[in-house]
mmCIF file of C-alpha atoms in Angstrom:
data_model
loop_
_atom_site.group_PDB
_atom_site.id
_atom_site.type_symbol
_atom_site.label_atom_id
_atom_site.label_comp_id
_atom_site.label_asym_id
_atom_site.label_seq_id
_atom_site.Cartn_x
_atom_site.Cartn_y
_atom_site.Cartn_z
ATOM 1 C CA UNK A 1 39.184 -65.935 -78.132
ATOM 2 C CA UNK A 2 42.870 -66.097 -77.225
ATOM 3 C CA UNK A 3 44.223 -66.480 -73.674
ATOM 4 C CA UNK A 4 45.108 -62.795 -73.334
ATOM 5 C CA UNK A 5 41.564 -61.711 -74.324
ATOM 6 C CA UNK A 6 40.002 -64.253 -71.926
ATOM 7 C CA UNK A 7 42.226 -63.009 -69.111
ATOM 8 C CA UNK A 8 41.241 -59.391 -69.790
ATOM 9 C CA UNK A 9 37.536 -60.324 -69.932
ATOM 10 C CA UNK A 10 37.777 -62.331 -66.689
ATOM 11 C CA UNK A 11 39.598 -59.465 -64.957
ATOM 12 C CA UNK A 12 36.905 -57.026 -66.080
ATOM 13 C CA UNK A 13 34.107 -59.295 -64.806
ATOM 14 C CA UNK A 14 35.861 -59.706 -61.452
ATOM 15 C CA UNK A 15 36.361 -55.949 -61.123
ATOM 16 C CA UNK A 16 32.682 -55.250 -61.865
ATOM 17 C CA UNK A 17 31.632 -57.973 -59.388
ATOM 18 C CA UNK A 18 33.859 -56.485 -56.680
ATOM 19 C CA UNK A 19 32.341 -53.044 -57.270
ATOM 20 C CA UNK A 20 28.819 -54.481 -57.077
ATOM 21 C CA UNK A 21 29.592 -56.226 -53.785
ATOM 22 C CA UNK A 22 31.153 -53.066 -52.391
ATOM 23 C CA UNK A 23 28.084 -51.063 -53.399
ATOM 24 C CA UNK A 24 25.844 -53.469 -51.459
ATOM 25 C CA UNK A 25 27.750 -52.840 -48.228
ATOM 26 C CA UNK A 26 27.062 -49.139 -47.738
ATOM 27 C CA UNK A 27 27.085 -48.917 -43.965
ATOM 28 C CA UNK A 28 23.690 -47.221 -44.072
ATOM 29 C CA UNK A 29 22.151 -46.278 -40.724
ATOM 30 C CA UNK A 30 18.502 -45.663 -39.936
ATOM 31 C CA UNK A 31 18.158 -43.369 -36.938
ATOM 32 C CA UNK A 32 14.794 -43.383 -35.153
ATOM 33 C CA UNK A 33 15.912 -41.614 -31.965
ATOM 34 C CA UNK A 34 14.622 -38.055 -31.496
ATOM 35 C CA UNK A 35 17.090 -35.318 -30.674
ATOM 36 C CA UNK A 36 17.176 -34.303 -27.022
ATOM 37 C CA UNK A 37 15.190 -31.200 -26.246
ATOM 38 C CA UNK A 38 16.690 -28.296 -24.305
ATOM 39 C CA UNK A 39 17.910 -29.431 -20.917
ATOM 40 C CA UNK A 40 15.705 -28.727 -17.916
ATOM 41 C CA UNK A 41 16.886 -25.753 -15.831
ATOM 42 C CA UNK A 42 18.101 -26.766 -12.354
ATOM 43 C CA UNK A 43 15.453 -24.685 -10.555
ATOM 44 C CA UNK A 44 12.447 -25.909 -12.587
ATOM 45 C CA UNK A 45 11.459 -28.629 -10.116
ATOM 46 C CA UNK A 46 10.693 -32.340 -10.247
ATOM 47 C CA UNK A 47 7.637 -31.989 -12.487
ATOM 48 C CA UNK A 48 9.679 -30.598 -15.404
ATOM 49 C CA UNK A 49 12.417 -33.210 -14.853
ATOM 50 C CA UNK A 50 9.848 -36.025 -14.913
ATOM 51 C CA UNK A 51 8.382 -34.640 -18.135
ATOM 52 C CA UNK A 52 11.844 -34.663 -19.773
ATOM 53 C CA UNK A 53 12.426 -38.296 -18.722
ATOM 54 C CA UNK A 54 9.259 -39.412 -20.553
ATOM 55 C CA UNK A 55 10.724 -38.530 -23.941
ATOM 56 C CA UNK A 56 9.858 -41.343 -26.380
ATOM 57 C CA UNK A 57 12.490 -43.897 -27.354
ATOM 58 C CA UNK A 58 11.348 -43.776 -30.975
ATOM 59 C CA UNK A 59 10.751 -40.605 -32.968
ATOM 60 C CA UNK A 60 7.123 -39.767 -33.689
ATOM 61 C CA UNK A 61 5.256 -36.905 -35.337
ATOM 62 C CA UNK A 62 6.535 -33.682 -33.777
ATOM 63 C CA UNK A 63 10.043 -35.000 -33.054
ATOM 64 C CA UNK A 64 13.296 -33.849 -34.650
ATOM 65 C CA UNK A 65 16.054 -36.137 -35.931
ATOM 66 C CA UNK A 66 19.505 -34.957 -37.013
ATOM 67 C CA UNK A 67 20.683 -36.439 -40.322
ATOM 68 C CA UNK A 68 23.993 -36.088 -42.150
ATOM 69 C CA UNK A 69 24.646 -35.886 -45.882
ATOM 70 C CA UNK A 70 27.396 -37.398 -48.016
ATOM 71 C CA UNK A 71 29.609 -34.311 -47.936
ATOM 72 C CA UNK A 72 29.178 -33.468 -44.264
ATOM 73 C CA UNK A 73 25.981 -31.449 -44.580
ATOM 74 C CA UNK A 74 23.642 -31.624 -41.592
ATOM 75 C CA UNK A 75 19.909 -31.140 -41.234
ATOM 76 C CA UNK A 76 17.601 -31.169 -38.237
ATOM 77 C CA UNK A 77 14.452 -32.720 -39.710
ATOM 78 C CA UNK A 78 11.059 -32.563 -37.995
ATOM 79 C CA UNK A 79 7.898 -34.350 -39.079
ATOM 80 C CA UNK A 80 5.446 -31.607 -38.126
ATOM 81 C CA UNK A 81 2.067 -33.056 -39.185
ATOM 82 C CA UNK A 82 0.509 -35.832 -41.250
ATOM 83 C CA UNK A 83 -2.774 -35.888 -43.178
ATOM 84 C CA UNK A 84 -4.376 -39.126 -44.343
ATOM 85 C CA UNK A 85 -6.824 -38.920 -47.247
ATOM 86 C CA UNK A 86 -5.413 -35.498 -48.111
ATOM 87 C CA UNK A 87 -7.551 -33.470 -50.483
ATOM 88 C CA UNK A 88 -5.985 -32.510 -53.829
ATOM 89 C CA UNK A 89 -4.956 -28.859 -54.075
ATOM 90 C CA UNK A 90 -6.725 -28.296 -57.398
ATOM 91 C CA UNK A 91 -9.403 -29.827 -59.621
ATOM 92 C CA UNK A 92 -6.829 -31.256 -62.048
ATOM 93 C CA UNK A 93 -4.905 -33.460 -59.594
ATOM 94 C CA UNK A 94 -6.358 -36.744 -58.365
ATOM 95 C CA UNK A 95 -4.771 -39.912 -56.969
ATOM 96 C CA UNK A 96 -4.816 -42.934 -59.272
ATOM 97 C CA UNK A 97 -7.788 -45.312 -59.090
ATOM 98 C CA UNK A 98 -7.790 -47.268 -55.826
ATOM 99 C CA UNK A 99 -5.271 -44.905 -54.189
ATOM 100 C CA UNK A 100 -5.311 -41.855 -51.907
ATOM 101 C CA UNK A 101 -2.967 -38.995 -51.037
ATOM 102 C CA UNK A 102 -1.068 -39.100 -47.748
ATOM 103 C CA UNK A 103 0.684 -35.859 -46.778
ATOM 104 C CA UNK A 104 3.643 -35.369 -44.437
ATOM 105 C CA UNK A 105 4.715 -31.864 -43.442
ATOM 106 C CA UNK A 106 8.476 -31.624 -42.935
ATOM 107 C CA UNK A 107 10.556 -28.832 -41.449
ATOM 108 C CA UNK A 108 14.216 -28.831 -42.480
ATOM 109 C CA UNK A 109 16.760 -26.717 -40.604
ATOM 110 C CA UNK A 110 20.313 -26.483 -41.937
ATOM 111 C CA UNK A 111 22.372 -27.445 -38.874
ATOM 112 C CA UNK A 112 25.621 -27.609 -40.844
ATOM 113 C CA UNK A 113 28.272 -25.100 -41.830
ATOM 114 C CA UNK A 114 27.706 -25.345 -45.591
ATOM 115 C CA UNK A 115 24.735 -24.427 -47.750
ATOM 116 C CA UNK A 116 22.153 -27.174 -48.309
ATOM 117 C CA UNK A 117 20.678 -27.654 -51.794
ATOM 118 C CA UNK A 118 18.442 -30.573 -52.752
ATOM 119 C CA UNK A 119 15.007 -31.792 -53.785
ATOM 120 C CA UNK A 120 13.811 -33.145 -50.409
ATOM 121 C CA UNK A 121 10.935 -35.233 -51.782
ATOM 122 C CA UNK A 122 13.486 -37.450 -53.579
ATOM 123 C CA UNK A 123 14.771 -38.604 -50.179
ATOM 124 C CA UNK A 124 11.386 -39.239 -48.524
ATOM 125 C CA UNK A 125 9.380 -42.453 -48.404
ATOM 126 C CA UNK A 126 6.687 -44.022 -46.256
ATOM 127 C CA UNK A 127 6.102 -47.678 -45.395
ATOM 128 C CA UNK A 128 3.428 -49.846 -43.859
ATOM 129 C CA UNK A 129 3.728 -52.548 -41.184
ATOM 130 C CA UNK A 130 4.227 -55.234 -43.870
ATOM 131 C CA UNK A 131 7.271 -53.432 -45.284
ATOM 132 C CA UNK A 132 5.714 -52.027 -48.466
ATOM 133 C CA UNK A 133 7.422 -48.733 -49.296
ATOM 134 C CA UNK A 134 6.006 -45.794 -51.229
ATOM 135 C CA UNK A 135 7.913 -42.916 -52.811
ATOM 136 C CA UNK A 136 6.765 -39.300 -52.932
ATOM 137 C CA UNK A 137 4.638 -38.070 -55.806
ATOM 138 C CA UNK A 138 4.266 -34.616 -57.308
ATOM 139 C CA UNK A 139 0.977 -33.223 -56.019
ATOM 140 C CA UNK A 140 -0.348 -30.255 -54.074
ATOM 141 C CA UNK A 141 -2.829 -30.780 -51.236
ATOM 142 C CA UNK A 142 -5.191 -28.388 -49.458
ATOM 143 C CA UNK A 143 -3.376 -28.895 -46.119
ATOM 144 C CA UNK A 144 -0.767 -26.299 -47.139
ATOM 145 C CA UNK A 145 2.110 -25.426 -49.452
ATOM 146 C CA UNK A 146 4.234 -28.226 -50.879
ATOM 147 C CA UNK A 147 7.914 -28.529 -50.069
ATOM 148 C CA UNK A 148 9.875 -26.877 -52.852
ATOM 149 C CA UNK A 149 11.531 -29.180 -55.353
ATOM 150 C CA UNK A 150 14.632 -26.965 -55.188
ATOM 151 C CA UNK A 151 15.374 -26.149 -51.538
ATOM 152 C CA UNK A 152 18.461 -24.036 -50.869
ATOM 153 C CA UNK A 153 19.303 -23.189 -47.266
ATOM 154 C CA UNK A 154 22.198 -21.262 -45.792
ATOM 155 C CA UNK A 155 23.414 -22.445 -42.368
ATOM 156 C CA UNK A 156 20.675 -21.873 -39.787
ATOM 157 C CA UNK A 157 17.911 -21.343 -42.374
ATOM 158 C CA UNK A 158 14.788 -23.507 -42.526
ATOM 159 C CA UNK A 159 12.221 -24.772 -45.012
ATOM 160 C CA UNK A 160 8.678 -25.964 -44.289
ATOM 161 C CA UNK A 161 6.375 -27.824 -46.646
ATOM 162 C CA UNK A 162 4.270 -30.880 -47.441
ATOM 163 C CA UNK A 163 5.558 -33.961 -49.235
ATOM 164 C CA UNK A 164 2.777 -36.058 -50.742
ATOM 165 C CA UNK A 165 2.644 -39.829 -51.194
ATOM 166 C CA UNK A 166 0.162 -41.860 -53.213
ATOM 167 C CA UNK A 167 -0.795 -45.051 -51.357
ATOM 168 C CA UNK A 168 -3.398 -47.774 -51.931
ATOM 169 C CA UNK A 169 -6.678 -47.154 -50.068
ATOM 170 C CA UNK A 170 -6.278 -50.232 -47.826
ATOM 171 C CA UNK A 171 -2.714 -49.415 -46.728
ATOM 172 C CA UNK A 172 -2.038 -47.832 -43.328
ATOM 173 C CA UNK A 173 1.339 -46.049 -43.331
ATOM 174 C CA UNK A 174 3.301 -46.805 -40.160
ATOM 175 C CA UNK A 175 6.627 -44.977 -40.709
ATOM 176 C CA UNK A 176 8.150 -42.184 -42.763
ATOM 177 C CA UNK A 177 11.838 -41.877 -43.634
ATOM 178 C CA UNK A 178 13.953 -38.957 -44.805
ATOM 179 C CA UNK A 179 17.452 -39.175 -46.306
ATOM 180 C CA UNK A 180 19.600 -36.260 -47.512
ATOM 181 C CA UNK A 181 21.211 -36.029 -50.946
ATOM 182 C CA UNK A 182 18.043 -37.120 -52.784
ATOM 183 C CA UNK A 183 18.061 -40.383 -50.838
ATOM 184 C CA UNK A 184 21.710 -41.290 -51.503
ATOM 185 C CA UNK A 185 23.191 -40.436 -48.097
ATOM 186 C CA UNK A 186 23.992 -43.305 -45.718
ATOM 187 C CA UNK A 187 22.146 -41.613 -42.804
ATOM 188 C CA UNK A 188 18.337 -41.903 -42.721
ATOM 189 C CA UNK A 189 15.872 -40.542 -40.166
ATOM 190 C CA UNK A 190 12.724 -42.549 -39.395
ATOM 191 C CA UNK A 191 9.539 -41.517 -37.580
ATOM 192 C CA UNK A 192 6.663 -43.771 -36.436
ATOM 193 C CA UNK A 193 3.297 -42.553 -37.693
ATOM 194 C CA UNK A 194 1.047 -44.466 -35.279
#
C-alpha cells in the first residue's frame, strides 16, 4: 500500500469514527413529567386548588405527556390503561413458552400543526426495575382493539388502541416509554406503571 492509499484509508476510518461518536451523543431526553391539567377557576375554592397541587411529580397511568418528533411534530400521549396477563384475542395467538402478554392502551392526540403518520408500536417499550427492556410484539388481546400499525392523524385528531408486549412470567414491568418517529426521535415520554 502506498502512502497516498494509506492516507486515504486513515482519513476514511477517522471520518467513520467521528460519525459514530457523533451518533452516540444524540441529546435524547426522557420526560416523565405529566402535562398540567386545566387551571383551576378562581371561584372554585380551596378544595379544588388543593387537589390541583397534589398532581404527581412523575407521570403514571392516566397522565398525558407531550412529546416532539424529529421534524417538529407534536403528540399528547396518554397511557390510558394497562393489563397484565392479557388474554390473547384469538385461538391462534399465544405468548412464547415462559412468557405472558402485557397490554398498554395509548391515546395519541396530534398537538402539532402537521399531519402525523407512524407505526406507534415501533416507538413503545416497557422495562422492569432491573433495567430489562422489552419491545412491542404483534398480537391482539381481548382488552380491546390494537393500535393501528399505520396511524395517520391530522392536527387535533386522536387515535386509541392497545400495544402489546411479551414479557417473561417472572418480570414485573415498572415503566413504559413512547417515542415518536418509530422510536428515532430524541424526545421520549415515560410513565411509571406501579
